[in-house]
XYZ file of C-alpha atoms in Angstrom:
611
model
C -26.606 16.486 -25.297
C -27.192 15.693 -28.641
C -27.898 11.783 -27.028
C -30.901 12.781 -24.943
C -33.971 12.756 -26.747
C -36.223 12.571 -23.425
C -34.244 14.603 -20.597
C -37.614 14.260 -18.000
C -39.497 11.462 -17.537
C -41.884 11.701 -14.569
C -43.717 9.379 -12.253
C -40.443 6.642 -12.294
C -40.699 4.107 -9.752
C -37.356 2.990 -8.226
C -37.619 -0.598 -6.591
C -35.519 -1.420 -3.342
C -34.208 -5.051 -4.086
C -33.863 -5.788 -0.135
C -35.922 -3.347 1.843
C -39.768 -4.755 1.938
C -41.338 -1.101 1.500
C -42.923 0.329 -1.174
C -41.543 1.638 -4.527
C -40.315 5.294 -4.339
C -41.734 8.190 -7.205
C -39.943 10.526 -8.630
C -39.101 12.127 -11.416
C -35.707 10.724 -13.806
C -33.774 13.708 -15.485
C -30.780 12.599 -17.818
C -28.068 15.562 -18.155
C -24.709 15.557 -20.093
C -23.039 13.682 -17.138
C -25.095 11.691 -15.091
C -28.806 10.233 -14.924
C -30.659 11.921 -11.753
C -33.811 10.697 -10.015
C -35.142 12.705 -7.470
C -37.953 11.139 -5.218
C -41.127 12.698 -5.013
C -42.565 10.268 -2.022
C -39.777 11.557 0.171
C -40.083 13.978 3.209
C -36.672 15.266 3.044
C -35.794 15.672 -0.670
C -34.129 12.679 -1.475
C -31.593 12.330 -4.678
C -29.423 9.522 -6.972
C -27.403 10.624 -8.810
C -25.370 7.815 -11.701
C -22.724 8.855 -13.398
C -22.908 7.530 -17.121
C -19.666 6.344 -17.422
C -19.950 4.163 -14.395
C -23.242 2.335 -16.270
C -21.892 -0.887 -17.599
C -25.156 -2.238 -18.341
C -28.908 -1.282 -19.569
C -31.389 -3.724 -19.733
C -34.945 -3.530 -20.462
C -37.055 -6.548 -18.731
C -40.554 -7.585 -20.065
C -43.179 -5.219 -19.244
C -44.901 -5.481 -15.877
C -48.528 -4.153 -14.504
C -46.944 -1.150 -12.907
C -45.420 -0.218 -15.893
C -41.585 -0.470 -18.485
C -38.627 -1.682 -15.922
C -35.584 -0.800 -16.702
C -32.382 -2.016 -14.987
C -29.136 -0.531 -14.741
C -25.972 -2.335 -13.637
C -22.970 0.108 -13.018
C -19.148 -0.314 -12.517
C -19.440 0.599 -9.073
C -21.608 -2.067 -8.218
C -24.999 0.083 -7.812
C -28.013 -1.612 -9.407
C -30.567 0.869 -9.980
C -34.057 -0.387 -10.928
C -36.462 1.665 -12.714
C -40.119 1.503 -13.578
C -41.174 3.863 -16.112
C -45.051 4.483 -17.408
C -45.065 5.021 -20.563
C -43.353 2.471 -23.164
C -41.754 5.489 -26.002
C -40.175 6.842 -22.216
C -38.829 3.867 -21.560
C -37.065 2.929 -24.939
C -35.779 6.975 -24.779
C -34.236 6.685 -21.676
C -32.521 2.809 -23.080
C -31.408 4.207 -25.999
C -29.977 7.523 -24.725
C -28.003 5.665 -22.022
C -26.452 2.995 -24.218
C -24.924 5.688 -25.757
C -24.228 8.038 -23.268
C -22.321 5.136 -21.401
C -20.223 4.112 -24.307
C -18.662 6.893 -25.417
C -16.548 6.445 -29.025
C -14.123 9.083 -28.739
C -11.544 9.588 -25.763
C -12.191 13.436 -26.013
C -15.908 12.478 -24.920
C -14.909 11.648 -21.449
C -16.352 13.481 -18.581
C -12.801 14.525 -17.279
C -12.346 16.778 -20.972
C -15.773 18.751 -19.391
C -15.498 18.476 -15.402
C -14.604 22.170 -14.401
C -14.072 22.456 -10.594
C -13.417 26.205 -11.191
C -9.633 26.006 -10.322
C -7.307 28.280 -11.461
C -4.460 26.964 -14.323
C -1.491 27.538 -11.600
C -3.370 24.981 -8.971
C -4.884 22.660 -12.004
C -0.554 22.583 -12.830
C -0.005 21.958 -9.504
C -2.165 19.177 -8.957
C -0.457 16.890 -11.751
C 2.770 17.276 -9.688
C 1.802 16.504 -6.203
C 2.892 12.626 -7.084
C 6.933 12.629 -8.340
C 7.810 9.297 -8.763
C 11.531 10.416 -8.972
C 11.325 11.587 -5.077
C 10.186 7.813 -4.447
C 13.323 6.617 -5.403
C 15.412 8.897 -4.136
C 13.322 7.751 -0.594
C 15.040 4.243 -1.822
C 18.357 5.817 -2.126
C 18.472 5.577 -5.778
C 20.903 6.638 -7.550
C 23.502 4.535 -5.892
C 26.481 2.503 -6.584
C 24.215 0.118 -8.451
C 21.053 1.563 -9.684
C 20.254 4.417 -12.236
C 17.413 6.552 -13.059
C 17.603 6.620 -16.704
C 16.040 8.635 -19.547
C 16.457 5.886 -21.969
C 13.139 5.795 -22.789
C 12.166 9.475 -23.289
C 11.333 9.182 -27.156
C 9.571 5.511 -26.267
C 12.208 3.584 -28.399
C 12.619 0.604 -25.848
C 9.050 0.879 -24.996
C 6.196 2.289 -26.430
C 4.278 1.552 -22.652
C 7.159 2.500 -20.231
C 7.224 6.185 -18.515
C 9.952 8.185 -20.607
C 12.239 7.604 -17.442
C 13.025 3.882 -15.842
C 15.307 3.023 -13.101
C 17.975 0.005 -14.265
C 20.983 -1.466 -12.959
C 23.875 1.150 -13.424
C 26.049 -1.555 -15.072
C 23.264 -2.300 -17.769
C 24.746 -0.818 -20.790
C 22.479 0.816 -23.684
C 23.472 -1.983 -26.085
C 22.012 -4.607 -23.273
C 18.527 -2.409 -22.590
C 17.597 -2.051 -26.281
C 18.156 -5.590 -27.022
C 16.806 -6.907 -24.072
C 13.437 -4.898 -25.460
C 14.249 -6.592 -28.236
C 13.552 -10.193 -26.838
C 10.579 -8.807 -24.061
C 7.187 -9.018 -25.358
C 6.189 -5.341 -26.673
C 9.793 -4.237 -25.220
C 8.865 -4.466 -22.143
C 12.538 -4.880 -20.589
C 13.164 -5.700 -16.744
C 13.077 -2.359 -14.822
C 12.903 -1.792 -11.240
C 10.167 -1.553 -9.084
C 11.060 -1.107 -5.521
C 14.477 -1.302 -3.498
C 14.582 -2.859 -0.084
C 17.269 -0.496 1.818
C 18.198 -2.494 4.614
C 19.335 -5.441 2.161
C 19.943 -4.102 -1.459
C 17.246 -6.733 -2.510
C 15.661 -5.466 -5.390
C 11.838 -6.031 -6.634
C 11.720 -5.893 -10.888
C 9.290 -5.970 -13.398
C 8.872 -7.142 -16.914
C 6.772 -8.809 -19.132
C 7.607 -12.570 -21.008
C 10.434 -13.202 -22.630
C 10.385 -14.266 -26.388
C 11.832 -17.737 -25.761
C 9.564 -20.026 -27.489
C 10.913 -23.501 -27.240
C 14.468 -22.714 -27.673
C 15.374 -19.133 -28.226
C 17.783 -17.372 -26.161
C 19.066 -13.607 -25.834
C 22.854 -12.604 -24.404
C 21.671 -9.098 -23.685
C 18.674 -10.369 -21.823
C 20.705 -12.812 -20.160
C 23.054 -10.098 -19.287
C 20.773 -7.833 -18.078
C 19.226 -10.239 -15.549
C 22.736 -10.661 -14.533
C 22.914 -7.002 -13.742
C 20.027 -7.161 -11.768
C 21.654 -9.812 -9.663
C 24.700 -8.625 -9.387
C 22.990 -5.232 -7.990
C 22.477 -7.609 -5.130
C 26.248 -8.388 -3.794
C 25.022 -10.430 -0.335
C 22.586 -12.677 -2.287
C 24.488 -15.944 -4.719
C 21.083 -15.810 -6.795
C 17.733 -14.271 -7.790
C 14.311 -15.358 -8.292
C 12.375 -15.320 -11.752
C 8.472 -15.193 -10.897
C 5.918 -16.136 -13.419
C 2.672 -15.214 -12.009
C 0.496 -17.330 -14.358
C -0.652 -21.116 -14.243
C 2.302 -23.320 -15.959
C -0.226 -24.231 -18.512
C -0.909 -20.783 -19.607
C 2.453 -20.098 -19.561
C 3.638 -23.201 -21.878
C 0.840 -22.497 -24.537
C 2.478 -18.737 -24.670
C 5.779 -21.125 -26.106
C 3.810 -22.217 -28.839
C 3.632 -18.828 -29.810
C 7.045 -18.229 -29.469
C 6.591 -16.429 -25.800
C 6.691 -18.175 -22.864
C 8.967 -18.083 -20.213
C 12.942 -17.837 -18.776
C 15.039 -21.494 -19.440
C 16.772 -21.591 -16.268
C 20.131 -22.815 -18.189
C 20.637 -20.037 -20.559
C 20.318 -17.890 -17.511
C 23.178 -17.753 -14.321
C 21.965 -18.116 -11.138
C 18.329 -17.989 -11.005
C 15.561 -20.296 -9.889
C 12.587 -20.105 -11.266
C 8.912 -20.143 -10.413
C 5.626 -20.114 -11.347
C 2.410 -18.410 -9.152
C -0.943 -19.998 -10.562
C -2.950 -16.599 -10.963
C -5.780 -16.837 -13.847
C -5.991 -14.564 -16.447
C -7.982 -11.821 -17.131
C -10.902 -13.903 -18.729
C -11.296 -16.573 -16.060
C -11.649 -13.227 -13.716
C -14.203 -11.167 -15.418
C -15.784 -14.679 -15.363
C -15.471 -15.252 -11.880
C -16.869 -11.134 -10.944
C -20.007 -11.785 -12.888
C -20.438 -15.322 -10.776
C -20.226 -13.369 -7.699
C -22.034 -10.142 -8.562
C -25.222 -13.341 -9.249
C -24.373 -14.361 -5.866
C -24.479 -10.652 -4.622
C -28.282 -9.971 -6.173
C -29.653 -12.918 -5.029
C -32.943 -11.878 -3.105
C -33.468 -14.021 -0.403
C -30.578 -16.890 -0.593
C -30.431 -19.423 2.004
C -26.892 -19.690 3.952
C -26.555 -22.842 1.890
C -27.121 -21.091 -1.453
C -25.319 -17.657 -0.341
C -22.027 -19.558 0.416
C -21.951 -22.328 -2.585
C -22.511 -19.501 -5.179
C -19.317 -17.286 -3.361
C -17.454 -20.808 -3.502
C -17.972 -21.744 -7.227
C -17.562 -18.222 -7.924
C -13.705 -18.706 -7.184
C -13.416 -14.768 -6.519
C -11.863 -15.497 -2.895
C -9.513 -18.028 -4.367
C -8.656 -15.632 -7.100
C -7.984 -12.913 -4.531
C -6.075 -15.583 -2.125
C -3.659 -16.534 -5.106
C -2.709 -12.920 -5.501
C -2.286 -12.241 -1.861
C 0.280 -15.275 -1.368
C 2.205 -14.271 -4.503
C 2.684 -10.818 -2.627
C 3.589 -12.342 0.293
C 6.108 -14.776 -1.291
C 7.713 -11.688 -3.221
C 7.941 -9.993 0.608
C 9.519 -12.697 2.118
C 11.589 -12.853 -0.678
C 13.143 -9.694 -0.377
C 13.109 -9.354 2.903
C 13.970 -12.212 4.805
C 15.719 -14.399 1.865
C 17.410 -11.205 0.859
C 17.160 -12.074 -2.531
C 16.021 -9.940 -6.155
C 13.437 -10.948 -7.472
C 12.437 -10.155 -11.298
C 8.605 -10.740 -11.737
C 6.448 -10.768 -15.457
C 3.094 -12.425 -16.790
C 2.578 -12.324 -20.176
C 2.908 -8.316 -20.675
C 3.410 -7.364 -17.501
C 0.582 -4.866 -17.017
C -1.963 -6.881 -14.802
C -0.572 -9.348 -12.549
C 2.692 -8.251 -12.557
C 0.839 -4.793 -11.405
C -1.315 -6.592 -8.453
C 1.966 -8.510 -7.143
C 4.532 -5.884 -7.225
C 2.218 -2.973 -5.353
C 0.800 -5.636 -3.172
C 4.475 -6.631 -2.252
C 5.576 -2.746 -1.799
C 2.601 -2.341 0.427
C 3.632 -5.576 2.800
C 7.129 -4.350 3.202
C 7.184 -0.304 3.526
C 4.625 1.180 5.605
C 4.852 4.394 3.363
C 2.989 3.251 1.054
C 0.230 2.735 3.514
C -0.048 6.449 4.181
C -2.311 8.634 1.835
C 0.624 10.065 0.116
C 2.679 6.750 -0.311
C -0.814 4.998 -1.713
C -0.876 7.419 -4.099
C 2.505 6.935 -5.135
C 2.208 3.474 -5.285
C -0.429 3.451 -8.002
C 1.508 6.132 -10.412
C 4.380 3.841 -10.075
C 3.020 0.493 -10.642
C 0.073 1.038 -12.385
C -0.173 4.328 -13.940
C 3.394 4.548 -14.770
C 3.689 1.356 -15.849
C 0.981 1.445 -18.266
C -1.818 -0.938 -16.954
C -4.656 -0.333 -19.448
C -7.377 1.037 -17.715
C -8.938 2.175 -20.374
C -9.393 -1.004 -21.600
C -10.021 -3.012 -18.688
C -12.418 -0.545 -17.268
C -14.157 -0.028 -20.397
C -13.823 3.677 -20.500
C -14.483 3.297 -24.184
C -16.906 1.497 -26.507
C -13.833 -1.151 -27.488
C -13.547 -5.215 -26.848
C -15.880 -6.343 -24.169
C -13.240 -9.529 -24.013
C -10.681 -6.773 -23.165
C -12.691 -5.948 -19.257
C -11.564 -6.950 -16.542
C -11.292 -6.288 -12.841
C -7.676 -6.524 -12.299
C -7.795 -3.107 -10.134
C -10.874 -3.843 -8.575
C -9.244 -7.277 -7.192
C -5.655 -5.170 -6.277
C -8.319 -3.082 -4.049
C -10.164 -5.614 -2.555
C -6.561 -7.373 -1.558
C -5.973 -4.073 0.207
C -9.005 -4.238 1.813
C -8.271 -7.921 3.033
C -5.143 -6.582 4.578
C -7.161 -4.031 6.219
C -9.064 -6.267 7.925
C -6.098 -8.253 9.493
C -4.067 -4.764 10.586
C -6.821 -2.370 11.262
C -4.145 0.106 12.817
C -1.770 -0.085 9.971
C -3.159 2.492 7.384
C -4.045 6.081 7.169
C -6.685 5.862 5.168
C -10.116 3.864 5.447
C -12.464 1.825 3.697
C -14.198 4.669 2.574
C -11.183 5.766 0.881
C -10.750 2.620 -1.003
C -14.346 2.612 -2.402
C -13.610 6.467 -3.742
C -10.764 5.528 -5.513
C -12.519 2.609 -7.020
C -15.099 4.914 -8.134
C -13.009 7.339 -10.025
C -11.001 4.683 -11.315
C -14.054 4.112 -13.080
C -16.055 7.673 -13.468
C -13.628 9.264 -15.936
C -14.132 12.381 -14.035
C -10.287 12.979 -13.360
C -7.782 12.272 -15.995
C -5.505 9.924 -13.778
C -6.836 6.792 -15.063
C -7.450 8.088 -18.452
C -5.784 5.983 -21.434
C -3.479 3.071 -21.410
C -0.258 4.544 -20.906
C 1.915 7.621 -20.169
C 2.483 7.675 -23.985
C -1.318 8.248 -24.817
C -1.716 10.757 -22.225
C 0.632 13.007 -23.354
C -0.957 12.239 -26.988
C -4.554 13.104 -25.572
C -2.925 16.366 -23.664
C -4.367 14.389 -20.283
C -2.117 17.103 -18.041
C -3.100 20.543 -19.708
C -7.098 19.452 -20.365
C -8.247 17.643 -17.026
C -7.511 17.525 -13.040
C -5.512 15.332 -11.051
C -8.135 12.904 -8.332
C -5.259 13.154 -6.221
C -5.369 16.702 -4.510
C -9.318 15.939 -4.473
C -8.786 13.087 -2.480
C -6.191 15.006 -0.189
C -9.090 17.717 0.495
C -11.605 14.885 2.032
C -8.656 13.468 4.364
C -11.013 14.285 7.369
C -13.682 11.871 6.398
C -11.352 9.189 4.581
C -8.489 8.877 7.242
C -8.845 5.940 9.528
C -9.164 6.403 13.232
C -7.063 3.515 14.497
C -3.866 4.531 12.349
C -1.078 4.056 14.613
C 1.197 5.847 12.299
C 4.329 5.340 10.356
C 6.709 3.550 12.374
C 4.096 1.345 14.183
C 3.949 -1.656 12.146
C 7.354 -1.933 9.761
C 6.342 -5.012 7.410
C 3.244 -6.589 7.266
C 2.681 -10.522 7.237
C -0.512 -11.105 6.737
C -2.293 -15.018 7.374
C -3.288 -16.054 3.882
C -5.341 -19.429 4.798
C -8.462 -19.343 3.523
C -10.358 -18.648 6.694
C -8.704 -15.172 7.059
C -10.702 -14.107 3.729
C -13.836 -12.014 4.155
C -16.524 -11.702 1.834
C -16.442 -7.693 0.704
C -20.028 -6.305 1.436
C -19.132 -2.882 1.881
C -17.892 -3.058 -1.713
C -20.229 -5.336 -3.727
C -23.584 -4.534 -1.635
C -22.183 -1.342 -0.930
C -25.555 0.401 -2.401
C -28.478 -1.897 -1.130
C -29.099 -0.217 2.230
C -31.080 -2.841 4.495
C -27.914 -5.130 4.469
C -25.650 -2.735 6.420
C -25.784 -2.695 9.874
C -27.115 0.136 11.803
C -24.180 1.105 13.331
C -21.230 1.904 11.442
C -18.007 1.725 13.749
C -16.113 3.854 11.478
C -18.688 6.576 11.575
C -18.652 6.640 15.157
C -15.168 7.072 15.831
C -14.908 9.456 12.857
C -17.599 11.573 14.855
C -16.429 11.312 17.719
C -12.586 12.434 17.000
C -14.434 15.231 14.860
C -16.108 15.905 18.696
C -13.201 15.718 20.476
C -11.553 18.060 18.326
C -14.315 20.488 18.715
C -14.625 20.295 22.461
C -10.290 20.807 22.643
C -10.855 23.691 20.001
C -13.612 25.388 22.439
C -10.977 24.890 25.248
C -8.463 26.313 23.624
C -10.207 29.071 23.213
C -11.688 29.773 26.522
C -7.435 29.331 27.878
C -6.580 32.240 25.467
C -9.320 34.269 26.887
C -7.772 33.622 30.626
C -5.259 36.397 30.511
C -7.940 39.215 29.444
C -9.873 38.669 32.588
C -9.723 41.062 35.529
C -9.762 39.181 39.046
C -9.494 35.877 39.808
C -9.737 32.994 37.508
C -13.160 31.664 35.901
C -13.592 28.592 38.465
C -13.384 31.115 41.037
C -15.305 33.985 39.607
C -18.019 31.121 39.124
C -17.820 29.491 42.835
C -20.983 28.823 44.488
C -22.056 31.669 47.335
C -21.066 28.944 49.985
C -17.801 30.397 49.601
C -17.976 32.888 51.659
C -17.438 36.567 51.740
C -14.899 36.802 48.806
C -16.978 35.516 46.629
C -19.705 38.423 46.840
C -16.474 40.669 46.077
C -15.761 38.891 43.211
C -16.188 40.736 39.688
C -19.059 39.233 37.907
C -17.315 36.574 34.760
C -17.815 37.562 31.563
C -20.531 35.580 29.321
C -17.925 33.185 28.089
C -17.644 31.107 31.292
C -21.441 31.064 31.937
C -23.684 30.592 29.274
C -20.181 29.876 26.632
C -19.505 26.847 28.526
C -22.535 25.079 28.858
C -22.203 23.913 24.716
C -18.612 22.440 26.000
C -20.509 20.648 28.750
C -23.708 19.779 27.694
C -23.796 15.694 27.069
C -26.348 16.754 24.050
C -25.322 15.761 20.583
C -22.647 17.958 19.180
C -22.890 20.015 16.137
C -21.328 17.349 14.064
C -24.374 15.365 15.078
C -27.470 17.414 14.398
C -29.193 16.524 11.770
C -30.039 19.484 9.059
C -33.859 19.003 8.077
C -32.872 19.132 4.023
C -35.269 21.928 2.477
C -37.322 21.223 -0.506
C -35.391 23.076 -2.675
C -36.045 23.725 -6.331
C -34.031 21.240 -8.271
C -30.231 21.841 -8.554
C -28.694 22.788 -11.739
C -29.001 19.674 -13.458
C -26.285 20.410 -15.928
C -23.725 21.449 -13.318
C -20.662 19.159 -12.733
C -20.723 17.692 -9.743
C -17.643 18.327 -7.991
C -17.077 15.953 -5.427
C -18.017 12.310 -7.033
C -21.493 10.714 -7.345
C -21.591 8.318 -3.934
C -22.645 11.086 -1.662
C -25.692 11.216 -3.442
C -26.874 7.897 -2.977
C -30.590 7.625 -1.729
């Protein structure tokens, strides 16, 4: 608290960029977690709430005749505009939020405070709800050829690798730690997922140290392993996933890539994804396009095209699909790196697990699929988030671009996963809000340095509670759709407005489909629920049965004899009947409460609050 000098500012004005109504008032409170404006002008009691560590930006504009404005840009794509009165206000509120957003010290993170009141045994078993070890054995590993190994456990082959990997069983110690030895930052080949039906194996790495002429016999061997794991296929693919340029500037260094003649029996190829810099680039191109007040068709659609952001997202989606096919109608291994194998290597191998097993489409299996490749693996989301005051030049929206490609895929098999978009743009959130500790850090290394699993909560079991409202109402289930393979032509790309106008109101339409058949599974549920209930009742009844007892008198004398039905079928029916909105539907006039506990944690995320 110690950063708020102002915690109350009143009379704010909060601007609608798209809706031609007037400004709301209200009153802007800044606590030790989030910045809260509550709307006077309101009927119902109207709040937004912004979570400071989603703020990426704070800007104040020149001053206007109503008053100081003051524009925030967040992570999660929210752009809140402010108008404050008074100009001392104003520069309070900048300077308390610059810092607020940009914390210094890991230990200042919201997830070291957040306290959902849960007790230490359900905190404990939160943190295990994922085991990565159960995956595997789903992929029948161990086997004849692969190994779960605790190699790694005091981080001497790598410093950003879990503390166990899986390998090929005949890779001997000697070949792992000098294969680390000739991987940028050690990052050796290690598997990441097992096609059953075909022993075709999907690996990982980052760029070998080659330069222009260097070779490794270890590292040579060890790819040999890898193949070898595969008996039915004579060779194995090595994937770079960045441009050839990229790639042959990384020589100069002494990097670069694989020579295909020091290594037996592979063929080599490169996937033209852009680095992290060209797509931080590209974002900020297409959040312009996004805040654009009243673009012509013309202008809308040549900003999204020299954006590149659908191109970007296209390149990523056919290097998952080519890794797919790979494996599973090739049959061959496939060994995949970048440059350290934390970004793209992340985005290609998940995207490639999520094509060809349908359990990672399930809540559960999603789950497990980021712990493996991205949590695991040690993609630094605490740099490319910015979690931290660090490197701006270190941002970038490598996860945010893995989730939009899920999204795409959504899109193109609506009945293919559990979960819905709604789901998606949680998890994007909390990647981002530093409320849970799952994202926290750059690797499994610095969690267990900053105590991540005895000080904070797992988003996982969160996310598990709201299943109801984040499952997706056209899932067909498990074994309905096997692999996926999706049409990557550029047509079959859909600009993302649900995720990058998510917050500006008057551009959604007015009926959301998924809210509908949410509600109305949520009815049916009730109405089978009520008829459950009146069945059990059945047997307690004297006489005959309720459609009887509640005949009309046209049915002659027996009905007159007839013992009068209890409550429940008359009047307990008619709810079960009635074509009236259900309870699910009727809307709860909010009361004009007293403001909440402004320094309480808010336990379920900040989107619900959302004007």
């Amino acid at each position: 608290m110690e950063h708020i000098s102002t915690p109350k500012v009143e009379n704010v004005k909060l601007l609608d960029r798209y809706a031609n109504r007037k400004a709301a008032t209200g009153t802007l409170y800044l606590t030790a977690t989030h910045l809260i404006y509550v709307d006077a002008s309101a009927e119902v009691r109207k709040e937004t709430w912004i979570l400071h560590h989603h703020i990426s930006s704070v800007e104040k504009l020149p001053l206007t005749t109503a008053g100081y404005p003051l524009l925030i840009h967040c992570k999660n794509f929210h752009v809140a505009h402010f108008v404050i009165g008074q100009e001392r206000d104003c520069h309070d509120v900048f300077t308390s939020l610059l810092k607020l957003s940009q914390p210094v010290k890991p230990e200042e993170l919201y997830a070291f405070s957040y306290n959902p009141k849960m007790s230490k045994e359900n905190r404990e078993m939160g943190w295990k709800l994922i085991d990565l070890k159960l995956d595997y054995q789903r992929m029948g590993i161990p086997n004849d050829y692969w190994e779960v190994t605790d190699i790694n456990k005091d981080y001497e082959v790598c410093s950003t690798y879990p503390p166990e990997i899986v390998v090929p069983r005949a890779a001997t110690k000697a070949v792992v730690m000098g294969s680390s030895r000739f991987r940028s930052r050690g990052r050796i080949p290690v598997l990441s997922y097992l096609y059953k039906e075909n022993n075709a194996a999907l690996c990982r790495c980052s760029q070998p140290l080659a330069g222009f002429s260097a070779r490794c016999l270890e590292d040579e061997q060890m790819l040999q392993a890898i193949r070898e794991a595969n008996p039915g296929s004579p060779f194995m693919y090595v994937v770079d996933t960045r441009p050839k340029l990229n790639a042959m500037a990384n020589r100069a260094a002494g990097k670069g890539y694989e020579n295909e003649d020091n290594y037996e029996n592979i063929r080599f190829k490169f996937i033209g994804i852009e680095n992290i810099h060209v797509m931080r680039s590209s974002l900020q191109k297409l959040l312009e396009v996004c805040e654009m007040k009243s673009p012509s068709m013309s202008d809308f659609l040549t900003g999204l095209e020299n954006s590149g952001w659908l191109r970007h997202i296209k390149a990523v989606m056919d290097a998952g699909v080519f890794l797919a096919k790979a494996v599973r109608e090739e049959r061959v291994s496939v060994l995949v790196h970048c440059s350290d194998g934390w970004d793209r290597t992340a985005q290609v191998c998940s995207l490639a697990g999520l094509l060809l097993d349908p359990f990672y489409r399930t809540f559960k299996g999603f789950m497990v699929l980021i712990e493996k490749e991205w949590i695991a693996m040690g993609h630094k989301f605490s740099h490319r988030c910015g979690h931290l005051d660090g490197d701006p030049k270190e941002v970038s929206p490598v996860f945010t671009q893995f989730v939009e490609c899920v999204w795409q895929l959504m899109q193109q098999f609506p009945c293919s996963f559990e979960f819905n978009e709604r789901f998606l743009l949680e998890l994007h959130d909390h990647v981002y809000s530093c409320q849970f500790g799952n994202f926290l850090g750059t690797c499994h290394k610095e969690r267990e340095e900053l105590r991540i699993f005895e000080k904070t909560h797992s988003l996982w079991p969160f996310l598990l509670q709201r299943k109801q409202e984040l499952r997706n109402p056209l899932y067909r289930g498990f074994t309905a759709y096997k692999e996926l393979q999706p049409n990557t032509l550029p047509f079959s790309f859909q600009f993302w407005c649900g995720m990058y106008n998510r917050f500006d109101k008057g551009m959604h339409p007015k009926q959301c489909v998924l809210d509908q058949l949410l509600s109305c599974i949520s009815q049916k549920v009730t109405l089978e629920d009520n008829a459950s209930e009146l069945e059990n009742k059945l047997p307690f009844l004297d006489g005959p049965l309720p459609s009887e007892g509640c005949s009309s008198p046209k049915a002659g004398p027996a009905a007159a004899k007839a013992p009068t039905p209890p409550q429940d079928c008359g009047e307990g029916a008619a709810p079960v009947l009635s074509n009236g909105p259900s309870l699910g539907h009727q809307k709860h006039k909010e009361s004009p409460a007293q403001p909440r506990d402004l320094g309480a944690s808010m336990g379920d995320g900040q989107a619900q609050h959302q004007g």
